Amino acid sequence: MMRVDGTVASDDDGGRSGGGTVDYGSAWARVKRRLRAELGEDVFASWFARLELEAVAGGTARLTVPTRFLKSWIESHYLDRVLNTFKAEVEEIARIEVGVRGTGAPARPVAAGVAKPGPASGPLARLHATSAPIPIAAVAPAAEARNADAGGDLSGTPLDARLTFASFVIGRSNALAHAAAERVANHQGEGALYNPLYLHAGVGLGKTHLLHGIGHAAREAGRRVIYLTADRFMYGFVNALKTQSALAYKERLRGIDLLILDDVQFIQGKSIQAEFGHTINALIDAGRQVVVASDRPPTELEALDERVRSRLGGGLVVEITALDEALRVSILSARLSAVRAAHPGFDVSPQVATYVARAITANGRDLEGAVNRLLAHATLTGTAVTMETAESAIRDLVKNREPKRIKIEDIQKLVASRYNVSRSDILSERRTAAVVKPRQIAMYLSKVLTLRSLPEIGRRFGGRDHTTVLHAVRKIEKQIGEDAVLGDEVELLKRMLQD
């Protein structure tokens, strides 16, 4: 982590340090953690997950986001909050600026006064690099291209030329999703298949790869396709409202053959959600294909209207689960083969490859990152990749595995089972001691094991107020401190949920 004076901060530096230097990267990480805790996971994920610190100079912190819509929303609704939170960590911060970063690569935090590095090249370049991503609009029918300027921007988010069905590695965890995606992309008959097709998975498990694969295959078949991220959809709709071209925008959006929408969990705002619901309904009713991806199933999209959630769940819902070892080995082998084609001298023994595949279990992106690191080591040092160097290169990837995502529903089911009550009892208005205690324990575990806010937890417990949840959390905390037996009981429940 670079400081303003160009020195390097150690991992255990703790953020602030002596000698007049400030570790802005660590301070910004703490700011984001505070925002997540104060605003709740849904709000944070929607507006702050992709907010990055670019530079600090003269008391001004420059932050960047990927879209103009996010920039406008944060400036209108959260700028003061971000400033006050940052100022609490670094007193010298007096002003916040929000900019839009380019689409080529995510912004990386850099210190004030330190030049940003140029694009990666050689061994550090992105794997499978090809020509620039191809915007869908560039291959749309001529009539569509002529109308590109009418009714708002509907060019869509560019498709990545590397993310095709041919480059997708299939395993037990994603075979059903891949089969459904191929069937939808190649369907030539009347109507649509599995409408909508809804894919959900955690980070780096391949859902976006499949969406791009669908887009490429359908486009090659001559179908009118638009691929949109949630940010792009929201920006296009808001911009159409501002330019008084909303009607034309909606008509063009509903006039396509295939709509692909990624990261639907980020769609916010009642009017935008309503328009999203109308668009989905109009396309499905007209027999047009809709493909949607999210990080959670439709039933857990709490920010969306219930009718929209119901419509999204009415088609084929497929989860891409965690990568098993066999699939991780296949993905790693494919990555290594691609690198060897460009760097013939690069070699990784089967023992090292097996170790990496077993050690990195979180997602495919971490596997790609591991290959990049091994390649950098071999190329920059001129030495062979050994087990020892591999362990050193991927140490932080192993250490920073994503913890298991625990669902409130799972907590409720486990607690109900342990205390011989039903889940419906926990969600009910019953106030008998046999129900109140497990209900409060379930609320307490929901608070400490998930990132849900108190109001969100209250809604998941039969629509209760957040003050009820707060009372339950405080009461169980107090009882755990006074009753060792209860403390052991709660710890056991935690371990059962985390394993």
Tab-separated table of C-alpha atoms in Angstrom:
chain	number	residue	atom	x	y	z
A	1	MET	CA	0.000	0.000	0.000
A	2	MET	CA	1.545	3.303	-1.055
A	3	ARG	CA	1.506	6.228	1.344
A	4	VAL	CA	1.584	9.883	0.458
A	5	ASP	CA	5.335	9.908	1.075
A	6	GLY	CA	5.920	6.851	-1.108
A	7	THR	CA	6.708	4.457	1.740
A	8	VAL	CA	5.114	1.041	2.004
A	9	ALA	CA	2.726	0.173	4.820
A	10	SER	CA	2.841	-3.277	6.355
A	11	ASP	CA	-0.307	-5.386	6.670
A	12	ASP	CA	-0.468	-4.874	10.429
A	13	ASP	CA	0.099	-1.150	10.313
A	14	GLY	CA	-3.418	-0.425	11.508
A	15	GLY	CA	-4.071	2.545	9.225
A	16	ARG	CA	-2.687	5.568	11.058
A	17	SER	CA	1.009	5.581	11.672
A	18	GLY	CA	3.682	7.739	13.098
A	19	GLY	CA	6.166	9.929	11.339
A	20	GLY	CA	3.537	12.103	9.655
A	21	THR	CA	2.525	9.498	7.092
A	22	VAL	CA	-1.009	8.345	6.459
A	23	ASP	CA	-2.036	5.022	4.981
A	24	TYR	CA	-4.997	6.242	2.957
A	25	GLY	CA	-5.712	2.793	1.562
A	26	SER	CA	-6.262	1.304	4.999
A	27	ALA	CA	-8.271	4.336	6.086
A	28	TRP	CA	-10.520	3.977	3.040
A	29	ALA	CA	-11.009	0.268	3.783
A	30	ARG	CA	-12.200	1.223	7.282
A	31	VAL	CA	-14.530	3.857	5.819
A	32	LYS	CA	-16.168	1.241	3.610
A	33	ARG	CA	-16.531	-1.166	6.517
A	34	ARG	CA	-18.259	1.537	8.560
A	35	LEU	CA	-20.597	2.426	5.703
A	36	ARG	CA	-21.483	-1.256	5.277
A	37	ALA	CA	-22.235	-1.615	8.999
A	38	GLU	CA	-24.249	1.608	9.244
A	39	LEU	CA	-26.254	1.380	6.024
A	40	GLY	CA	-26.763	-2.359	5.703
A	41	GLU	CA	-25.555	-4.839	3.113
A	42	ASP	CA	-28.156	-4.100	0.415
A	43	VAL	CA	-27.606	-0.329	0.381
A	44	PHE	CA	-23.831	-0.744	0.571
A	45	ALA	CA	-23.749	-3.291	-2.255
A	46	SER	CA	-25.957	-1.091	-4.436
A	47	TRP	CA	-24.086	2.192	-4.094
A	48	PHE	CA	-20.693	1.750	-2.409
A	49	ALA	CA	-19.271	-1.669	-3.319
A	50	ARG	CA	-17.622	-0.248	-6.471
A	51	LEU	CA	-16.692	3.126	-4.995
A	52	GLU	CA	-12.878	3.285	-4.946
A	53	LEU	CA	-10.279	5.717	-3.650
A	54	GLU	CA	-8.120	7.039	-6.482
A	55	ALA	CA	-6.042	9.782	-4.853
A	56	VAL	CA	-5.776	12.211	-1.936
A	57	ALA	CA	-4.282	15.665	-2.431
A	58	GLY	CA	-4.651	18.964	-0.621
A	59	GLY	CA	-7.308	17.661	1.745
A	60	THR	CA	-9.440	16.403	-1.160
A	61	ALA	CA	-10.152	12.714	-1.598
A	62	ARG	CA	-10.953	11.723	-5.160
A	63	LEU	CA	-13.238	8.703	-5.430
A	64	THR	CA	-14.294	6.914	-8.592
A	65	VAL	CA	-17.230	4.780	-9.716
A	66	PRO	CA	-17.825	2.889	-12.979
A	67	THR	CA	-20.913	4.807	-14.196
A	68	ARG	CA	-22.269	8.336	-14.324
A	69	PHE	CA	-25.484	7.160	-12.751
A	70	LEU	CA	-23.664	5.973	-9.617
A	71	LYS	CA	-21.722	9.234	-9.497
A	72	SER	CA	-24.911	11.290	-9.679
A	73	TRP	CA	-26.714	9.178	-7.066
A	74	ILE	CA	-23.873	9.236	-4.536
A	75	GLU	CA	-23.384	12.981	-4.954
A	76	SER	CA	-27.107	13.602	-4.489
A	77	HIS	CA	-27.745	11.266	-1.559
A	78	TYR	CA	-24.567	10.230	0.259
A	79	LEU	CA	-21.755	12.715	-0.345
A	80	ASP	CA	-21.929	14.328	3.107
A	81	ARG	CA	-22.100	10.940	4.801
A	82	VAL	CA	-19.032	9.665	2.955
A	83	LEU	CA	-17.152	12.878	3.767
A	84	ASN	CA	-17.992	12.751	7.478
A	85	THR	CA	-17.085	9.062	7.714
A	86	PHE	CA	-13.773	9.611	5.920
A	87	LYS	CA	-13.029	12.692	8.017
A	88	ALA	CA	-13.522	10.620	11.166
A	89	GLU	CA	-10.688	8.381	9.965
A	90	VAL	CA	-8.414	11.065	8.464
A	91	GLU	CA	-8.901	14.552	9.864
A	92	GLU	CA	-7.228	16.310	6.943
A	93	ILE	CA	-9.974	15.207	4.505
A	94	ALA	CA	-12.081	18.311	3.927
A	95	ARG	CA	-13.668	17.577	0.557
A	96	ILE	CA	-14.825	14.624	-1.533
A	97	GLU	CA	-14.815	14.485	-5.335
A	98	VAL	CA	-16.496	11.667	-7.263
A	99	GLY	CA	-15.419	10.832	-10.799
A	100	VAL	CA	-16.238	8.174	-13.369
A	101	ARG	CA	-13.399	5.812	-14.172
A	102	GLY	CA	-12.803	4.334	-17.593
A	103	THR	CA	-14.281	1.016	-18.650
A	104	GLY	CA	-10.954	-0.579	-19.429
A	105	ALA	CA	-10.004	-1.519	-15.840
A	106	PRO	CA	-11.182	-0.849	-12.321
A	107	ALA	CA	-9.617	2.036	-10.507
A	108	ARG	CA	-6.879	1.206	-8.070
A	109	PRO	CA	-6.099	3.272	-4.972
A	110	VAL	CA	-2.995	5.386	-5.473
A	111	ALA	CA	-1.272	7.817	-3.203
A	112	ALA	CA	-1.394	11.543	-3.749
A	113	GLY	CA	1.485	12.711	-5.872
A	114	VAL	CA	2.346	9.187	-7.086
A	115	ALA	CA	1.914	8.573	-10.786
A	116	LYS	CA	-0.433	5.748	-11.725
A	117	PRO	CA	1.186	2.887	-13.651
A	118	GLY	CA	0.369	2.393	-17.286
A	119	PRO	CA	-1.555	-0.582	-18.663
A	120	ALA	CA	-0.228	-3.992	-17.697
A	121	SER	CA	1.868	-5.719	-20.303
A	122	GLY	CA	4.000	-8.828	-20.716
A	123	PRO	CA	3.604	-11.359	-17.903
A	124	LEU	CA	1.223	-9.184	-15.950
A	125	ALA	CA	-1.228	-8.652	-18.791
A	126	ARG	CA	-4.708	-10.134	-18.395
A	127	LEU	CA	-4.954	-13.751	-19.442
A	128	HIS	CA	-6.563	-14.666	-22.775
A	129	ALA	CA	-6.115	-11.070	-23.971
A	130	THR	CA	-7.731	-10.527	-27.363
A	131	SER	CA	-8.985	-7.546	-29.277
A	132	ALA	CA	-11.071	-4.967	-27.459
A	133	PRO	CA	-14.556	-6.069	-26.297
A	134	ILE	CA	-17.150	-5.732	-29.041
A	135	PRO	CA	-20.194	-3.551	-28.304
A	136	ILE	CA	-23.420	-5.271	-29.264
A	137	ALA	CA	-24.527	-2.131	-31.100
A	138	ALA	CA	-21.628	-2.569	-33.528
A	139	VAL	CA	-23.161	-5.750	-34.927
A	140	ALA	CA	-26.830	-4.824	-34.599
A	141	PRO	CA	-29.036	-4.766	-37.701
A	142	ALA	CA	-28.790	-1.599	-39.800
A	143	ALA	CA	-32.256	-0.368	-38.831
A	144	GLU	CA	-31.329	-0.694	-35.162
A	145	ALA	CA	-28.093	1.214	-35.695
A	146	ARG	CA	-29.901	4.039	-37.469
A	147	ASN	CA	-32.163	4.476	-34.469
A	148	ALA	CA	-29.348	4.279	-31.917
A	149	ASP	CA	-29.681	7.908	-30.981
A	150	ALA	CA	-33.439	7.870	-30.511
A	151	GLY	CA	-34.945	7.312	-27.123
A	152	GLY	CA	-31.827	7.248	-24.996
A	153	ASP	CA	-28.683	5.144	-25.107
A	154	LEU	CA	-29.459	1.490	-25.762
A	155	SER	CA	-26.114	0.398	-27.140
A	156	GLY	CA	-25.756	-1.939	-24.167
A	157	THR	CA	-22.708	-2.885	-22.190
A	158	PRO	CA	-19.884	-4.271	-24.391
A	159	LEU	CA	-19.527	-8.022	-24.660
A	160	ASP	CA	-16.111	-9.404	-23.734
A	161	ALA	CA	-14.742	-11.338	-26.707
A	162	ARG	CA	-12.993	-13.790	-24.363
A	163	LEU	CA	-16.159	-14.876	-22.557
A	164	THR	CA	-17.713	-17.413	-24.903
A	165	PHE	CA	-19.189	-20.867	-24.473
A	166	ALA	CA	-16.014	-22.305	-26.006
A	167	SER	CA	-13.843	-20.855	-23.226
A	168	PHE	CA	-16.224	-21.858	-20.416
A	169	VAL	CA	-14.973	-24.773	-18.314
A	170	ILE	CA	-17.830	-27.130	-17.379
A	171	GLY	CA	-18.058	-29.068	-14.131
A	172	ARG	CA	-20.637	-30.552	-11.822
A	173	SER	CA	-21.444	-27.197	-10.175
A	174	ASN	CA	-22.248	-25.337	-13.418
A	175	ALA	CA	-23.308	-28.029	-15.905
A	176	LEU	CA	-27.038	-27.307	-15.616
A	177	ALA	CA	-26.538	-23.556	-15.924
A	178	HIS	CA	-24.318	-24.028	-18.981
A	179	ALA	CA	-26.793	-26.379	-20.657
A	180	ALA	CA	-29.697	-23.982	-20.069
A	181	ALA	CA	-27.653	-21.017	-21.313
A	182	GLU	CA	-26.679	-22.805	-24.530
A	183	ARG	CA	-30.258	-23.928	-25.140
A	184	VAL	CA	-31.576	-20.384	-24.711
A	185	ALA	CA	-28.847	-18.856	-26.895
A	186	ASN	CA	-29.382	-21.320	-29.762
A	187	HIS	CA	-33.184	-21.508	-29.630
A	188	GLN	CA	-34.684	-20.811	-33.068
A	189	GLY	CA	-38.326	-21.783	-32.596
A	190	GLU	CA	-41.348	-19.702	-31.713
A	191	GLY	CA	-41.522	-18.081	-28.298
A	192	ALA	CA	-38.851	-18.339	-25.642
A	193	LEU	CA	-37.378	-21.038	-23.403
A	194	TYR	CA	-37.319	-21.027	-19.630
A	195	ASN	CA	-38.549	-17.448	-19.576
A	196	PRO	CA	-36.932	-15.843	-17.747
A	197	LEU	CA	-33.725	-17.821	-17.304
A	198	TYR	CA	-32.417	-16.724	-13.903
A	199	LEU	CA	-28.826	-17.581	-12.927
A	200	HIS	CA	-27.485	-16.860	-9.461
A	201	ALA	CA	-24.098	-17.480	-7.897
A	202	GLY	CA	-21.452	-15.946	-5.696
A	203	VAL	CA	-18.556	-13.852	-6.966
A	204	GLY	CA	-16.291	-15.405	-9.585
A	205	LEU	CA	-18.273	-18.593	-10.227
A	206	GLY	CA	-19.022	-17.928	-13.899
A	207	LYS	CA	-22.492	-16.412	-14.194
A	208	THR	CA	-21.275	-13.317	-16.080
A	209	HIS	CA	-19.209	-15.559	-18.373
A	210	LEU	CA	-22.376	-17.460	-19.274
A	211	LEU	CA	-24.289	-14.235	-19.921
A	212	HIS	CA	-21.621	-13.049	-22.354
A	213	GLY	CA	-21.607	-16.484	-23.962
A	214	ILE	CA	-25.371	-16.260	-24.503
A	215	GLY	CA	-24.959	-12.798	-26.014
A	216	HIS	CA	-22.258	-13.906	-28.458
A	217	ALA	CA	-24.105	-17.032	-29.598
A	218	ALA	CA	-27.468	-15.286	-30.001
A	219	ARG	CA	-25.876	-12.391	-31.849
A	220	GLU	CA	-24.139	-14.767	-34.262
A	221	ALA	CA	-27.559	-16.317	-34.954
A	222	GLY	CA	-28.836	-12.914	-36.060
A	223	ARG	CA	-30.966	-12.132	-33.022
A	224	ARG	CA	-31.302	-8.599	-31.653
A	225	VAL	CA	-29.557	-8.725	-28.290
A	226	ILE	CA	-28.898	-6.184	-25.583
A	227	TYR	CA	-26.672	-6.963	-22.616
A	228	LEU	CA	-27.052	-4.522	-19.734
A	229	THR	CA	-25.622	-4.314	-16.267
A	230	ALA	CA	-28.030	-3.032	-13.626
A	231	ASP	CA	-26.083	0.244	-13.539
A	232	ARG	CA	-26.454	0.663	-17.289
A	233	PHE	CA	-30.171	-0.067	-17.159
A	234	MET	CA	-30.707	2.473	-14.372
A	235	TYR	CA	-28.562	5.120	-16.048
A	236	GLY	CA	-30.323	4.673	-19.387
A	237	PHE	CA	-33.760	5.009	-17.834
A	238	VAL	CA	-32.872	8.037	-15.710
A	239	ASN	CA	-31.172	9.721	-18.668
A	240	ALA	CA	-34.229	9.069	-20.835
A	241	LEU	CA	-36.424	10.743	-18.218
A	242	LYS	CA	-34.119	13.762	-18.118
A	243	THR	CA	-34.164	14.097	-21.905
A	244	GLN	CA	-37.919	13.479	-22.087
A	245	SER	CA	-37.397	10.427	-24.283
A	246	ALA	CA	-38.544	7.774	-21.824
A	247	LEU	CA	-41.335	6.487	-24.081
A	248	ALA	CA	-39.002	5.943	-27.032
A	249	TYR	CA	-36.426	4.346	-24.725
A	250	LYS	CA	-38.949	1.869	-23.362
A	251	GLU	CA	-40.295	1.029	-26.809
A	252	ARG	CA	-36.801	0.305	-28.146
A	253	LEU	CA	-35.925	-1.784	-25.109
A	254	ARG	CA	-39.064	-3.852	-25.575
A	255	GLY	CA	-38.428	-4.280	-29.302
A	256	ILE	CA	-35.449	-6.622	-28.987
A	257	ASP	CA	-35.273	-10.422	-29.196
A	258	LEU	CA	-33.150	-11.083	-26.122
A	259	LEU	CA	-32.538	-8.975	-23.022
A	260	ILE	CA	-29.618	-9.994	-20.801
A	261	LEU	CA	-29.461	-8.188	-17.459
A	262	ASP	CA	-26.571	-8.718	-15.039
A	263	ASP	CA	-26.363	-7.912	-11.301
A	264	VAL	CA	-30.108	-7.349	-10.921
A	265	GLN	CA	-29.627	-7.056	-7.145
A	266	PHE	CA	-28.279	-3.533	-7.687
A	267	ILE	CA	-31.497	-2.127	-9.176
A	268	GLN	CA	-32.747	0.584	-6.809
A	269	GLY	CA	-35.487	3.204	-6.736
A	270	LYS	CA	-39.238	2.666	-6.911
A	271	SER	CA	-39.726	4.186	-10.356
A	272	ILE	CA	-36.781	2.277	-11.848
A	273	GLN	CA	-37.908	-0.972	-10.226
A	274	ALA	CA	-41.427	-0.411	-11.555
A	275	GLU	CA	-40.097	0.175	-15.072
A	276	PHE	CA	-37.887	-2.886	-14.775
A	277	GLY	CA	-40.934	-4.948	-13.817
A	278	HIS	CA	-43.001	-3.532	-16.707
A	279	THR	CA	-40.178	-4.247	-19.153
A	280	ILE	CA	-39.742	-7.828	-17.980
A	281	ASN	CA	-43.494	-8.430	-18.187
A	282	ALA	CA	-43.772	-6.861	-21.638
A	283	LEU	CA	-40.912	-8.901	-23.077
A	284	ILE	CA	-42.069	-12.191	-21.580
A	285	ASP	CA	-45.688	-11.616	-22.614
A	286	ALA	CA	-44.492	-10.882	-26.160
A	287	GLY	CA	-42.519	-14.133	-26.273
A	288	ARG	CA	-39.116	-12.411	-26.128
A	289	GLN	CA	-36.328	-14.082	-24.177
A	290	VAL	CA	-35.115	-12.613	-20.872
A	291	VAL	CA	-31.959	-13.775	-19.065
A	292	VAL	CA	-31.156	-12.397	-15.628
A	293	ALA	CA	-28.241	-12.939	-13.241
A	294	SER	CA	-27.796	-12.059	-9.594
A	295	ASP	CA	-25.766	-13.008	-6.552
A	296	ARG	CA	-28.838	-14.464	-4.823
A	297	PRO	CA	-32.119	-16.211	-5.715
A	298	PRO	CA	-35.216	-14.118	-6.566
A	299	THR	CA	-36.809	-14.748	-3.165
A	300	GLU	CA	-33.894	-12.950	-1.464
A	301	LEU	CA	-34.055	-9.768	-3.579
A	302	GLU	CA	-35.676	-7.882	-0.714
A	303	ALA	CA	-35.282	-4.482	-2.377
A	304	LEU	CA	-37.431	-5.527	-5.345
A	305	ASP	CA	-41.213	-5.468	-5.392
A	306	GLU	CA	-42.779	-8.824	-4.546
A	307	ARG	CA	-44.493	-9.036	-7.944
A	308	VAL	CA	-41.171	-8.574	-9.731
A	309	ARG	CA	-39.537	-11.238	-7.549
A	310	SER	CA	-42.407	-13.594	-8.348
A	311	ARG	CA	-42.044	-12.999	-12.095
A	312	LEU	CA	-38.289	-13.568	-11.990
A	313	GLY	CA	-38.815	-16.812	-10.098
A	314	GLY	CA	-41.479	-17.997	-12.533
A	315	GLY	CA	-39.020	-19.252	-15.139
A	316	LEU	CA	-36.002	-21.500	-14.697
A	317	VAL	CA	-33.901	-20.553	-11.649
A	318	VAL	CA	-30.450	-22.173	-11.635
A	319	GLU	CA	-27.774	-21.792	-8.988
A	320	ILE	CA	-24.096	-22.115	-9.848
A	321	THR	CA	-22.598	-23.617	-6.725
A	322	ALA	CA	-19.046	-23.539	-5.374
A	323	LEU	CA	-16.316	-24.982	-7.568
A	324	ASP	CA	-15.419	-28.541	-6.633
A	325	GLU	CA	-11.804	-29.660	-6.771
A	326	ALA	CA	-12.123	-31.384	-10.145
A	327	LEU	CA	-13.536	-28.221	-11.718
A	328	ARG	CA	-10.852	-26.042	-10.096
A	329	VAL	CA	-8.184	-28.334	-11.559
A	330	SER	CA	-9.797	-28.066	-15.008
A	331	ILE	CA	-9.994	-24.271	-14.812
A	332	LEU	CA	-6.400	-24.019	-13.630
A	333	SER	CA	-5.207	-26.341	-16.396
A	334	ALA	CA	-6.968	-24.214	-19.007
A	335	ARG	CA	-5.393	-21.031	-17.630
A	336	LEU	CA	-1.924	-22.575	-17.506
A	337	SER	CA	-2.240	-23.880	-21.078
A	338	ALA	CA	-3.205	-20.424	-22.314
A	339	VAL	CA	-0.216	-18.868	-20.579
A	340	ARG	CA	2.221	-21.480	-21.897
A	341	ALA	CA	1.103	-20.687	-25.446
A	342	ALA	CA	2.317	-17.119	-24.989
A	343	HIS	CA	5.286	-17.944	-22.712
A	344	PRO	CA	6.785	-21.295	-23.800
A	345	GLY	CA	9.389	-21.195	-21.027
A	346	PHE	CA	6.776	-21.040	-18.292
A	347	ASP	CA	6.275	-24.371	-16.559
A	348	VAL	CA	4.318	-25.454	-13.489
A	349	SER	CA	4.711	-28.988	-12.208
A	350	PRO	CA	1.612	-31.156	-11.650
A	351	GLN	CA	2.344	-31.127	-7.908
A	352	VAL	CA	2.287	-27.320	-7.771
A	353	ALA	CA	-0.866	-27.142	-9.909
A	354	THR	CA	-2.617	-29.640	-7.637
A	355	TYR	CA	-1.587	-27.660	-4.555
A	356	VAL	CA	-2.940	-24.403	-6.016
A	357	ALA	CA	-6.243	-26.013	-7.031
A	358	ARG	CA	-6.703	-27.463	-3.546
A	359	ALA	CA	-5.632	-24.334	-1.677
A	360	ILE	CA	-7.764	-21.809	-3.572
A	361	THR	CA	-11.409	-22.743	-3.191
A	362	ALA	CA	-13.242	-19.416	-3.330
A	363	ASN	CA	-13.713	-18.757	-7.051
A	364	GLY	CA	-12.275	-18.834	-10.550
A	365	ARG	CA	-10.972	-15.276	-10.403
A	366	ASP	CA	-8.644	-16.212	-7.563
A	367	LEU	CA	-7.358	-19.111	-9.657
A	368	GLU	CA	-6.624	-16.724	-12.512
A	369	GLY	CA	-4.909	-14.384	-10.065
A	370	ALA	CA	-2.756	-17.273	-8.835
A	371	VAL	CA	-1.643	-18.083	-12.387
A	372	ASN	CA	-0.738	-14.432	-12.975
A	373	ARG	CA	1.379	-14.418	-9.818
A	374	LEU	CA	3.174	-17.615	-10.687
A	375	LEU	CA	3.863	-16.260	-14.164
A	376	ALA	CA	5.159	-12.981	-12.761
A	377	HIS	CA	7.496	-14.830	-10.416
A	378	ALA	CA	8.885	-17.069	-13.153
A	379	THR	CA	9.278	-14.226	-15.652
A	380	LEU	CA	10.617	-11.504	-13.400
A	381	THR	CA	13.008	-13.619	-11.314
A	382	GLY	CA	14.029	-16.085	-14.006
A	383	THR	CA	13.660	-19.024	-11.606
A	384	ALA	CA	11.474	-22.100	-11.716
A	385	VAL	CA	8.151	-22.240	-9.874
A	386	THR	CA	8.592	-24.494	-6.852
A	387	MET	CA	6.157	-25.499	-4.138
A	388	GLU	CA	7.785	-22.979	-1.809
A	389	THR	CA	7.439	-20.064	-4.230
A	390	ALA	CA	3.859	-21.088	-5.034
A	391	GLU	CA	2.946	-21.065	-1.346
A	392	SER	CA	4.426	-17.602	-0.974
A	393	ALA	CA	2.792	-16.242	-4.137
A	394	ILE	CA	-0.756	-17.289	-3.258
A	395	ARG	CA	-0.588	-16.900	0.530
A	396	ASP	CA	-3.016	-13.978	0.687
A	397	LEU	CA	-5.447	-15.640	-1.726
A	398	VAL	CA	-5.638	-18.612	0.608
A	399	LYS	CA	-5.886	-16.428	3.714
A	400	ASN	CA	-8.609	-14.224	2.285
A	401	ARG	CA	-11.076	-16.896	1.262
A	402	GLU	CA	-14.634	-15.673	1.354
A	403	PRO	CA	-16.440	-16.981	4.417
A	404	LYS	CA	-19.577	-19.036	3.989
A	405	ARG	CA	-22.570	-16.797	3.299
A	406	ILE	CA	-25.118	-17.574	5.997
A	407	LYS	CA	-28.801	-16.973	5.271
A	408	ILE	CA	-31.290	-15.754	7.854
A	409	GLU	CA	-33.636	-18.527	6.755
A	410	ASP	CA	-30.969	-21.129	7.621
A	411	ILE	CA	-30.518	-19.554	11.061
A	412	GLN	CA	-34.254	-19.660	11.705
A	413	LYS	CA	-34.515	-23.306	10.630
A	414	LEU	CA	-31.557	-24.447	12.736
A	415	VAL	CA	-32.667	-22.587	15.881
A	416	ALA	CA	-36.234	-23.855	15.492
A	417	SER	CA	-34.968	-27.413	15.193
A	418	ARG	CA	-32.691	-27.117	18.238
A	419	TYR	CA	-35.501	-25.752	20.428
A	420	ASN	CA	-38.281	-28.030	19.132
A	421	VAL	CA	-40.424	-25.264	17.684
A	422	SER	CA	-41.373	-24.565	14.086
A	423	ARG	CA	-39.991	-21.776	11.937
A	424	SER	CA	-43.512	-20.413	11.623
A	425	ASP	CA	-43.600	-20.155	15.431
A	426	ILE	CA	-40.467	-17.997	15.368
A	427	LEU	CA	-42.031	-15.721	12.743
A	428	SER	CA	-45.392	-15.570	14.513
A	429	GLU	CA	-46.683	-13.169	17.159
A	430	ARG	CA	-46.635	-15.835	19.887
A	431	ARG	CA	-45.039	-14.579	23.114
A	432	THR	CA	-44.706	-17.760	25.156
A	433	ALA	CA	-41.292	-18.373	26.705
A	434	ALA	CA	-40.795	-21.496	24.585
A	435	VAL	CA	-40.964	-19.340	21.435
A	436	VAL	CA	-39.567	-15.991	22.595
A	437	LYS	CA	-36.159	-17.360	23.606
A	438	PRO	CA	-35.356	-19.144	20.304
A	439	ARG	CA	-36.729	-16.145	18.391
A	440	GLN	CA	-34.348	-13.800	20.229
A	441	ILE	CA	-31.418	-16.168	19.761
A	442	ALA	CA	-32.184	-16.385	16.038
A	443	MET	CA	-32.295	-12.571	15.835
A	444	TYR	CA	-28.987	-12.337	17.696
A	445	LEU	CA	-27.314	-14.843	15.360
A	446	SER	CA	-28.744	-13.027	12.329
A	447	LYS	CA	-27.080	-9.838	13.521
A	448	VAL	CA	-23.651	-11.309	14.300
A	449	LEU	CA	-23.393	-13.792	11.410
A	450	THR	CA	-24.854	-11.767	8.535
A	451	LEU	CA	-24.396	-8.248	7.210
A	452	ARG	CA	-28.125	-7.515	7.258
A	453	SER	CA	-29.244	-4.317	8.964
A	454	LEU	CA	-31.603	-4.329	11.951
A	455	PRO	CA	-34.616	-3.209	9.847
A	456	GLU	CA	-33.881	-5.955	7.298
A	457	ILE	CA	-33.652	-8.580	10.042
A	458	GLY	CA	-36.920	-7.326	11.528
A	459	ARG	CA	-38.649	-7.720	8.160
A	460	ARG	CA	-37.390	-11.293	7.893
A	461	PHE	CA	-38.830	-12.078	11.338
A	462	GLY	CA	-42.455	-11.475	10.528
A	463	GLY	CA	-42.223	-7.751	9.802
A	464	ARG	CA	-41.000	-6.695	13.234
A	465	ASP	CA	-39.604	-3.253	14.029
A	466	HIS	CA	-35.839	-2.797	14.218
A	467	THR	CA	-36.121	-1.837	17.889
A	468	THR	CA	-37.459	-5.317	18.623
A	469	VAL	CA	-34.391	-6.836	16.995
A	470	LEU	CA	-32.082	-4.476	18.890
A	471	HIS	CA	-33.749	-5.443	22.197
A	472	ALA	CA	-33.316	-9.147	21.399
A	473	VAL	CA	-29.647	-8.721	20.449
A	474	ARG	CA	-28.842	-6.791	23.624
A	475	LYS	CA	-30.743	-9.233	25.804
A	476	ILE	CA	-28.965	-12.312	24.415
A	477	GLU	CA	-25.593	-10.545	24.656
A	478	LYS	CA	-26.268	-9.843	28.330
A	479	GLN	CA	-27.450	-13.390	29.041
A	480	ILE	CA	-24.420	-14.918	27.307
A	481	GLY	CA	-22.182	-12.923	29.624
A	482	GLU	CA	-24.064	-14.170	32.679
A	483	ASP	CA	-24.919	-17.758	31.666
A	484	ALA	CA	-22.019	-19.951	30.530
A	485	VAL	CA	-24.382	-22.727	29.453
A	486	LEU	CA	-26.259	-20.386	27.113
A	487	GLY	CA	-22.950	-19.044	25.843
A	488	ASP	CA	-21.794	-22.546	24.914
A	489	GLU	CA	-25.165	-23.231	23.308
A	490	VAL	CA	-24.958	-20.137	21.113
A	491	GLU	CA	-21.347	-20.900	20.151
A	492	LEU	CA	-22.396	-24.384	19.086
A	493	LEU	CA	-25.116	-22.918	16.876
A	494	LYS	CA	-22.561	-20.539	15.346
A	495	ARG	CA	-20.204	-23.389	14.486
A	496	MET	CA	-23.015	-25.458	12.997
A	497	LEU	CA	-24.007	-22.546	10.755
A	498	GLN	CA	-20.434	-21.716	9.719
A	499	ASP	CA	-19.305	-25.256	8.920
